Short mmCIF file of C-alpha atoms in Angstrom, two decimals:
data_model
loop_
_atom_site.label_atom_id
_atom_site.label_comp_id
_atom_site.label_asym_id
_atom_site.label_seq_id
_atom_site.Cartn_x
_atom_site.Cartn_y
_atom_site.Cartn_z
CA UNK A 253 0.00 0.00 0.00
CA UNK A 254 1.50 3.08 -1.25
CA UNK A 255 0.28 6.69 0.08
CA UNK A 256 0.57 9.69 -1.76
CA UNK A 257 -0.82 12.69 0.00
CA UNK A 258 -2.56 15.63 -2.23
CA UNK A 259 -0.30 17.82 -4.97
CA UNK A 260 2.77 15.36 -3.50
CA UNK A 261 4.95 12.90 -5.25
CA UNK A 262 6.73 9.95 -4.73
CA UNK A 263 8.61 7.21 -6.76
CA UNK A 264 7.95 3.16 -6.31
CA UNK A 265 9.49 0.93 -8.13
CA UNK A 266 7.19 -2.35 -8.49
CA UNK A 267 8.36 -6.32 -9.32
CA UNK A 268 6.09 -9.04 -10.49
CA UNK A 269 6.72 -11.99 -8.53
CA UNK A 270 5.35 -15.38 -9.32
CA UNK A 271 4.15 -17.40 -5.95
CA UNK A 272 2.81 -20.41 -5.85
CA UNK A 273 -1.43 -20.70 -5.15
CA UNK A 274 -2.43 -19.58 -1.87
CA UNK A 275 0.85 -17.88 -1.02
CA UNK A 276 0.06 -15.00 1.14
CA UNK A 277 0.01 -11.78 -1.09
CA UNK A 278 3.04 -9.72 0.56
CA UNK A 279 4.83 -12.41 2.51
CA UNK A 280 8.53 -12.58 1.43
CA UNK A 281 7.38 -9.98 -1.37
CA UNK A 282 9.55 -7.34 -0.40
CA UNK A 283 12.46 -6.07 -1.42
CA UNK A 284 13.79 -2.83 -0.07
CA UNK A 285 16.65 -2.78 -2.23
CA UNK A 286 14.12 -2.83 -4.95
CA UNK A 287 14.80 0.95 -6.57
CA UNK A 288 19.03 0.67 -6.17
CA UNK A 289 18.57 -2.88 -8.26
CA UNK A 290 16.65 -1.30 -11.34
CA UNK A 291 18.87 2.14 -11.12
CA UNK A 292 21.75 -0.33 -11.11
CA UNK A 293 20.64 -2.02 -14.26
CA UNK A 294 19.89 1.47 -16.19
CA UNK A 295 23.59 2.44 -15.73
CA UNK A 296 24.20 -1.09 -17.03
CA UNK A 297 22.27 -0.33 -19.97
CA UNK A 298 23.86 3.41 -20.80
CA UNK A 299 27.00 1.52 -20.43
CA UNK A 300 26.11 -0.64 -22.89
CA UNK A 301 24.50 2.11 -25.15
CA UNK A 302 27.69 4.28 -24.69
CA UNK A 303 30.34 1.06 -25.62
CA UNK A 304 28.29 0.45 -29.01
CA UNK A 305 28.22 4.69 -29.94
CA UNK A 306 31.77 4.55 -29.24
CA UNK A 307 32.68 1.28 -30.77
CA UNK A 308 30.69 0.73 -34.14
CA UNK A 309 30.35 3.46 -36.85
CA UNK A 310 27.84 5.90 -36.87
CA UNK A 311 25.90 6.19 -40.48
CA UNK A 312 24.67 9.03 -42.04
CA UNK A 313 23.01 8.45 -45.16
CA UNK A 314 20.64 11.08 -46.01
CA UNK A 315 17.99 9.01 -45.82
CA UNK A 316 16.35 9.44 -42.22
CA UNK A 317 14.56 5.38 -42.87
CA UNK A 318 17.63 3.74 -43.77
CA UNK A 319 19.41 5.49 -41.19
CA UNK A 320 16.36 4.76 -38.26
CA UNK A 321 17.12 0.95 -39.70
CA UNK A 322 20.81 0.86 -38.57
CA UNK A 323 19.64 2.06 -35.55
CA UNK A 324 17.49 -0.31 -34.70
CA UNK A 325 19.73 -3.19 -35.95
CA UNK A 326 22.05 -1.70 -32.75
CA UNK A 327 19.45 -1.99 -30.56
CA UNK A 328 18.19 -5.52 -31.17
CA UNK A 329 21.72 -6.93 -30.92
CA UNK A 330 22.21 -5.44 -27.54
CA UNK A 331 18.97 -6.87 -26.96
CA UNK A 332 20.04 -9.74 -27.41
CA UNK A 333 23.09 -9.67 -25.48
CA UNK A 334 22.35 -12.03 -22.27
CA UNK A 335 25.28 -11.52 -19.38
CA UNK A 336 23.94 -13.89 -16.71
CA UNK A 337 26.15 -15.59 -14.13
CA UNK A 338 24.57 -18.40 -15.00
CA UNK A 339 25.18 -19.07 -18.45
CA UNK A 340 27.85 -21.31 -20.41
CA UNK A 341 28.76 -18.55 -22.36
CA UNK A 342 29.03 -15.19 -20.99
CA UNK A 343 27.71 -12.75 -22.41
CA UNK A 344 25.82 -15.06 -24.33
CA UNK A 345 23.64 -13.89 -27.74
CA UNK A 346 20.01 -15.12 -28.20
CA UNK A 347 19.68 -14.71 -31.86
CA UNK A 348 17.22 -16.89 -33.23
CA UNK A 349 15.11 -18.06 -30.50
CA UNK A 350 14.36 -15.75 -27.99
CA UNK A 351 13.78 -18.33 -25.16
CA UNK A 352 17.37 -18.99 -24.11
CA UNK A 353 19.05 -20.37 -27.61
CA UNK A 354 20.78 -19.03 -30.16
CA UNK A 355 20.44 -20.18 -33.81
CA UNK A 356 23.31 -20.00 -36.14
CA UNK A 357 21.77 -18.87 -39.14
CA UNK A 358 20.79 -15.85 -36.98
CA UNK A 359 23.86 -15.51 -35.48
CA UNK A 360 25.48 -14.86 -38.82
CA UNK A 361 22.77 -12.06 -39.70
CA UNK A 362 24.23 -10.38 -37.14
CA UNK A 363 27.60 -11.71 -37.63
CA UNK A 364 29.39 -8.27 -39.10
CA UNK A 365 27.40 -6.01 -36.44
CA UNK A 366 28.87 -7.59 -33.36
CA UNK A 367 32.36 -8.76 -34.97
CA UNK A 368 32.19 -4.73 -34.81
CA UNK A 369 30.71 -4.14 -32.04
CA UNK A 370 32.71 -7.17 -29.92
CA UNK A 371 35.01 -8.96 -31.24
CA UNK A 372 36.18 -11.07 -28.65
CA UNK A 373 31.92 -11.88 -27.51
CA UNK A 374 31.58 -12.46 -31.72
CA UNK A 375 34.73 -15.38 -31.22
CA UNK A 376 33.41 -17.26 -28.02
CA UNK A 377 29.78 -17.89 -29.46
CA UNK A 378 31.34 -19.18 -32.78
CA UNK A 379 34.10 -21.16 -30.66
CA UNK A 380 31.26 -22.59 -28.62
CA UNK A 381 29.13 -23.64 -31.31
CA UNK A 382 32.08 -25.44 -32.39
CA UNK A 383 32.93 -27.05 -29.54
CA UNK A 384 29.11 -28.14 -28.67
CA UNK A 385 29.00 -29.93 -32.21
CA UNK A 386 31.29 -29.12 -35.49
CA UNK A 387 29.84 -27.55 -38.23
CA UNK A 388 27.33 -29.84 -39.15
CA UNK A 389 25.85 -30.11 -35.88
CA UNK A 390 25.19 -27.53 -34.02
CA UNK A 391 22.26 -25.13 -35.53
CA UNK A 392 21.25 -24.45 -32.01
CA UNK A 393 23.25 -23.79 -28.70
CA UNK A 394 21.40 -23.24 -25.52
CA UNK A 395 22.51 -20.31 -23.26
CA UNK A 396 22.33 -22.87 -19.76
CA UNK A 397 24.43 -25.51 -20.41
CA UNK A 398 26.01 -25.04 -24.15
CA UNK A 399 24.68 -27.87 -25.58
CA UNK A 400 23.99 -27.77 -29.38
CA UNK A 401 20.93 -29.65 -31.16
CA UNK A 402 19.33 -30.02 -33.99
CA UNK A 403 20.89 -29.27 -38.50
CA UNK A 404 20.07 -27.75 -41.26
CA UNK A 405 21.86 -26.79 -43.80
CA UNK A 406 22.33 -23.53 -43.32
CA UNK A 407 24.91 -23.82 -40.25
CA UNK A 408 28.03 -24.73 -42.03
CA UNK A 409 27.77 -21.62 -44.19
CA UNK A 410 26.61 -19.56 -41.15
CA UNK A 411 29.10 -20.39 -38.97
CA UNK A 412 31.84 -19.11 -41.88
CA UNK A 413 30.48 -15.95 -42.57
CA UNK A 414 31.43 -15.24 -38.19
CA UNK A 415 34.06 -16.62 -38.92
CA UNK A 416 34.66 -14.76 -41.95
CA UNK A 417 33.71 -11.46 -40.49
CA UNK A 418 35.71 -11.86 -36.95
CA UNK A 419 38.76 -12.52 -39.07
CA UNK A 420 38.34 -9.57 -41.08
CA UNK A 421 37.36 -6.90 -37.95
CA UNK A 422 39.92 -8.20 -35.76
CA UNK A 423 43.01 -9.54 -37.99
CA UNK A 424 43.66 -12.74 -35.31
CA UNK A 425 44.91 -14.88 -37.87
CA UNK A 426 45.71 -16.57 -34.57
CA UNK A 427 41.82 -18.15 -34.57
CA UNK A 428 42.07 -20.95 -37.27
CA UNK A 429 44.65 -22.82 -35.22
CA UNK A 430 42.95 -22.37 -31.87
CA UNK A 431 41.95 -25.82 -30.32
CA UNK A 432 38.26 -25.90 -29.63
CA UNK A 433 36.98 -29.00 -28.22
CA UNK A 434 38.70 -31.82 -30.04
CA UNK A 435 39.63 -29.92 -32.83
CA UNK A 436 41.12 -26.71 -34.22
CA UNK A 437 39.08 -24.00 -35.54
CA UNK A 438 39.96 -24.98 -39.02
CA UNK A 439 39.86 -28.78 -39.01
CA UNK A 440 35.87 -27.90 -37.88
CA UNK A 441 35.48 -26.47 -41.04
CA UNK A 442 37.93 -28.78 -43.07
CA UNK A 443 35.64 -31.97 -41.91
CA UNK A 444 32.76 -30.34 -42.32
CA UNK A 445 33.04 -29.42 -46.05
CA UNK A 446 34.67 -33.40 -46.26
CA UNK A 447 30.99 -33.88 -44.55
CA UNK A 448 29.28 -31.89 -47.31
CA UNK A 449 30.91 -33.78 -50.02
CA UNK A 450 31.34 -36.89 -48.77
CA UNK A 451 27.41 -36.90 -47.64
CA UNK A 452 25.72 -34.81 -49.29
CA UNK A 453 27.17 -34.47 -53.42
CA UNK A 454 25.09 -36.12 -55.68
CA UNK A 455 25.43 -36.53 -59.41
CA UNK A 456 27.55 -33.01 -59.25
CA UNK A 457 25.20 -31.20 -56.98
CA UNK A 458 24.40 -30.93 -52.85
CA UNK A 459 21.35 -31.97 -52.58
CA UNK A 460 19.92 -31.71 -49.03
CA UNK A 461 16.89 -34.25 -49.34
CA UNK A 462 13.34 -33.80 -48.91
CA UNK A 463 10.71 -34.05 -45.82
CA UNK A 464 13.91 -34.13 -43.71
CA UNK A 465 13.68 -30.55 -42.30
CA UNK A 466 17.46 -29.49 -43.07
CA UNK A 467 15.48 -26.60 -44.68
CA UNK A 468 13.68 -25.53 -41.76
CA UNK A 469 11.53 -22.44 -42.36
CA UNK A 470 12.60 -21.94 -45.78
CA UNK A 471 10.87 -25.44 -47.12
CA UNK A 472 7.75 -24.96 -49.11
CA UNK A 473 6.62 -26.94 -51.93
CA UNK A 474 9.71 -27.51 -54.64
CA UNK A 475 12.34 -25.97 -52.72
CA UNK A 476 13.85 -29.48 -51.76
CA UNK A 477 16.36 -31.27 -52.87
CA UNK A 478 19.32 -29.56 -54.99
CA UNK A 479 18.96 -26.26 -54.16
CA UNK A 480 21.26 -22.98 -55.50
CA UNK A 481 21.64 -20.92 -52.66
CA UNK A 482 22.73 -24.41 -50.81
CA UNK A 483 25.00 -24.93 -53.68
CA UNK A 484 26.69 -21.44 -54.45
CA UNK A 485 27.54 -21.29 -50.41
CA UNK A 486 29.05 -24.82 -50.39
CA UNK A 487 31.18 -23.45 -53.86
CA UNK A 488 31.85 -20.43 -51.26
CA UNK A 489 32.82 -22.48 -48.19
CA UNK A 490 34.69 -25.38 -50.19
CA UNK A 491 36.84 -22.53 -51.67
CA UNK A 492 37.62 -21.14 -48.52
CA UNK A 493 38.78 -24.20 -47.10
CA UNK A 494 40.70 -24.44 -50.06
CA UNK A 495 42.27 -21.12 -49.46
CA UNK A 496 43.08 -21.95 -45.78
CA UNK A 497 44.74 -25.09 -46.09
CA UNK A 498 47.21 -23.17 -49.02
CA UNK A 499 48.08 -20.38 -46.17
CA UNK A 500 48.97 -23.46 -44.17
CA UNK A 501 50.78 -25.49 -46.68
CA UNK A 502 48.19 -28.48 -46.35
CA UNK A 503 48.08 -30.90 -48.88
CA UNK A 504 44.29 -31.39 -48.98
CA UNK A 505 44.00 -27.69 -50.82
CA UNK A 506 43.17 -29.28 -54.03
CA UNK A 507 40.58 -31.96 -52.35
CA UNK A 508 38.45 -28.85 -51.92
CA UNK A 509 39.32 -26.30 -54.73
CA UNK A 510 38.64 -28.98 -57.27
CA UNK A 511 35.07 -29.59 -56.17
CA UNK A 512 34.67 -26.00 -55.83
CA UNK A 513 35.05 -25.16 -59.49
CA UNK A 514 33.34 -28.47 -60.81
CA UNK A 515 30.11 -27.96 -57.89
CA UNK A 516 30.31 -23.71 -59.65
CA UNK A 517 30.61 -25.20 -62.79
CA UNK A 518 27.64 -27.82 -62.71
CA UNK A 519 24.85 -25.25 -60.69
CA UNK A 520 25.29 -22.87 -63.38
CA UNK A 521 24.67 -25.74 -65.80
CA UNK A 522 22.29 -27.44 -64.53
CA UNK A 523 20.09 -24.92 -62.17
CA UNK A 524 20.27 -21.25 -64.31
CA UNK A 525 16.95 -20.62 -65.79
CA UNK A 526 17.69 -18.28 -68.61
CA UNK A 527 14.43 -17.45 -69.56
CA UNK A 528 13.43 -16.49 -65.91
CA UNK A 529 16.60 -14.83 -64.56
CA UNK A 530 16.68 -17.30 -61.69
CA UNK A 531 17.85 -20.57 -59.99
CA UNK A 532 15.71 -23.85 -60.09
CA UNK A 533 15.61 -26.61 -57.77
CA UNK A 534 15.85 -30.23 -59.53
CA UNK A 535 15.11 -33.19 -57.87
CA UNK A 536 16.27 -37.19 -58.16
CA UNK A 537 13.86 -37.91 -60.58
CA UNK A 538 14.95 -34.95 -62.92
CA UNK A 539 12.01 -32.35 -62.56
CA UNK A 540 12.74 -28.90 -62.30
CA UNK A 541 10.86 -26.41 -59.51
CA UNK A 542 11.24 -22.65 -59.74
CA UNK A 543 10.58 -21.17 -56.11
CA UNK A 544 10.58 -17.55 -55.40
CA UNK A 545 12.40 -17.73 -52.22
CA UNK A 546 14.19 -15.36 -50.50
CA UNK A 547 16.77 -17.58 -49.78
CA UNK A 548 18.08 -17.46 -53.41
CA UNK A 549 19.06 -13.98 -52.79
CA UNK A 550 22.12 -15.52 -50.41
CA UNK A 551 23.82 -15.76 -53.86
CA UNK A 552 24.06 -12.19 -54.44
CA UNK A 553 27.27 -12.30 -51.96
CA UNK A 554 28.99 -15.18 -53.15
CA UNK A 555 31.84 -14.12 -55.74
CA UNK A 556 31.39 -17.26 -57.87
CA UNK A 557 28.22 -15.39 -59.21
CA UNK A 558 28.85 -13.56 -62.70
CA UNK A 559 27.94 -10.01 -62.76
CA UNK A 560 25.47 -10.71 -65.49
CA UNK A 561 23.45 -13.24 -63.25
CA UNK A 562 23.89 -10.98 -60.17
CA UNK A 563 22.17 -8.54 -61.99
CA UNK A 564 19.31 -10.98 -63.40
CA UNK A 565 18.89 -12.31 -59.70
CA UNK A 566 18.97 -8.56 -58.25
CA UNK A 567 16.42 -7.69 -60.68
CA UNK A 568 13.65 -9.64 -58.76
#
């Protein structure tokens, strides 16, 4: 009971509590230290909002949407920043889920944002996705005991591009030969495009199957099977490999550059629609599905794409 006498003021600062049935209403309720707590956690947050103005660029475009967009993009990453004491990775980012997990396909939405904004945060979420389960494995870590569950296809190609972008914000060259779990950084992605080609290359092409749910959201009717955006990242991620196991005079360079240029080589063949200006999805028994999905658009960043077909693609 709060009382405020006539033309007064005063400031209370109210928690929800949940009690079991029955509990008595105030009993145990309250907390005296109630108003230092939630000042507390606003200087935690201008702290927060002060470290990303200083730390990530500020973008003036000259047009006030675009610019309101950035904006907001700050915001929900630091949103999704979770520092708990009680989590496996601290601070830990729920991207994806919102109820404790974060996804990697998500992750890597955000992956050039908080490469930017924290490098060294950006490096122990990809090193723990690792860790919890490879490349291939490990679509979703949970914030409580790092555990990851759960693939799609999406991951191995996720987890490069935050890999990709902490390289390139931070320069620690130093990451690839960091042991995480059982493995380096880079043998996690060296077995997991032997994985993608050992697996999953059929008759020239990845083809990720059908009804199996690799696809996740993203599955609709036709958009199974050999897919381009699946294929134009794995041409992506096997060069890449490639390109790392040159800087580290490995042997196994060409076991991935080859099937780079023959897996670019056959999706242009066999998946450009001419007529259309877009990428088709063929399945075993040789029919062809043209799906207006998003998800094609992932090809736009992939530098095996021609300019010409870029273009086409963009177009849409």
């Amino acid at each position: 009971r709060v009382d405020i006498p006539a033309r007064a003021q005063r400031t209370v600062h109210v928690g929800l509590v949940v009690a079991d049935a029955g509990a008595a209403e105030t009993a145990g309720h309250y907390a005296a230290d109630l108003g230092a707590r939630l000042a507390a956690s606003r200087r935690t947050t201008l702290d927060l909002l002060r470290r990303a103005a200083e730390q990530l660029p500020r973008i003036e475009s000259g047009n006030p949407r675009l610019d309101a967009f950035y904006q907001r993009c700050i915001l929900s990453l630091l949103l999704c920043r979770r520092d708990r004491v009680d989590s496996a990775v601290r601070p830990f980012y729920d991207l994806g889920s919102g109820d404790g997990n974060a996804v990697t396909w998500d992750l890597s939405y955000a992956g050039s944002l908080l490469t930017m904004f924290a490098p060294d945060e950006a490096k122990r979420m990809l090193t723990a996705f690792l860790a919890a389960g490879g490349v291939l494995n490990s679509t979703c870590l949970t914030a409580k005991d790092g555990r990851a569950g759960a693939f799609y296809m999406q991951s191995p190609f996720a987890l490069l591009d935050v890999a990709q972008s902490y390289l390139r914000q931070s320069g620690d060259r130093a990451l690839l030969d960091e042991l995480t779990g059982t493995n380096t950084v880079f043998a996690h992605f060296r077995d997991g495009a032997q994985t993608l080609l050992g697996t999953y290359l059929k008759d020239g092409l990845i083809d990720a199957g059908e009804g199996t749910g690799k696809m996740l959201e993203i599955r609709t009717s036709g958009y199974e099977h050999t897919i381009a955006a699946v294929n134009g990242m794995a041409v992506g991620y096997l060069q890449q490999v490639a390109d790392w196991c040159r800087e580290r005079g490995d042997a196994q360079a060409d076991v991935f550059q080859t099937p780079a240029r023959r897996l670019r080589d056959e999706m242009e063949r066999q998946l450009w629609d001419e007529q259309a200006g877009w990428y088709i999805s063929l399945y075993p028994d040789g029919s062809r599905h043209r799906v207006m999905s998003y998800h094609t658009f992932d090809l736009l960043r992939q530098p095996s794409l021609t300019e010409a077909r870029r273009r086409r693609l963009a177009g849409h």
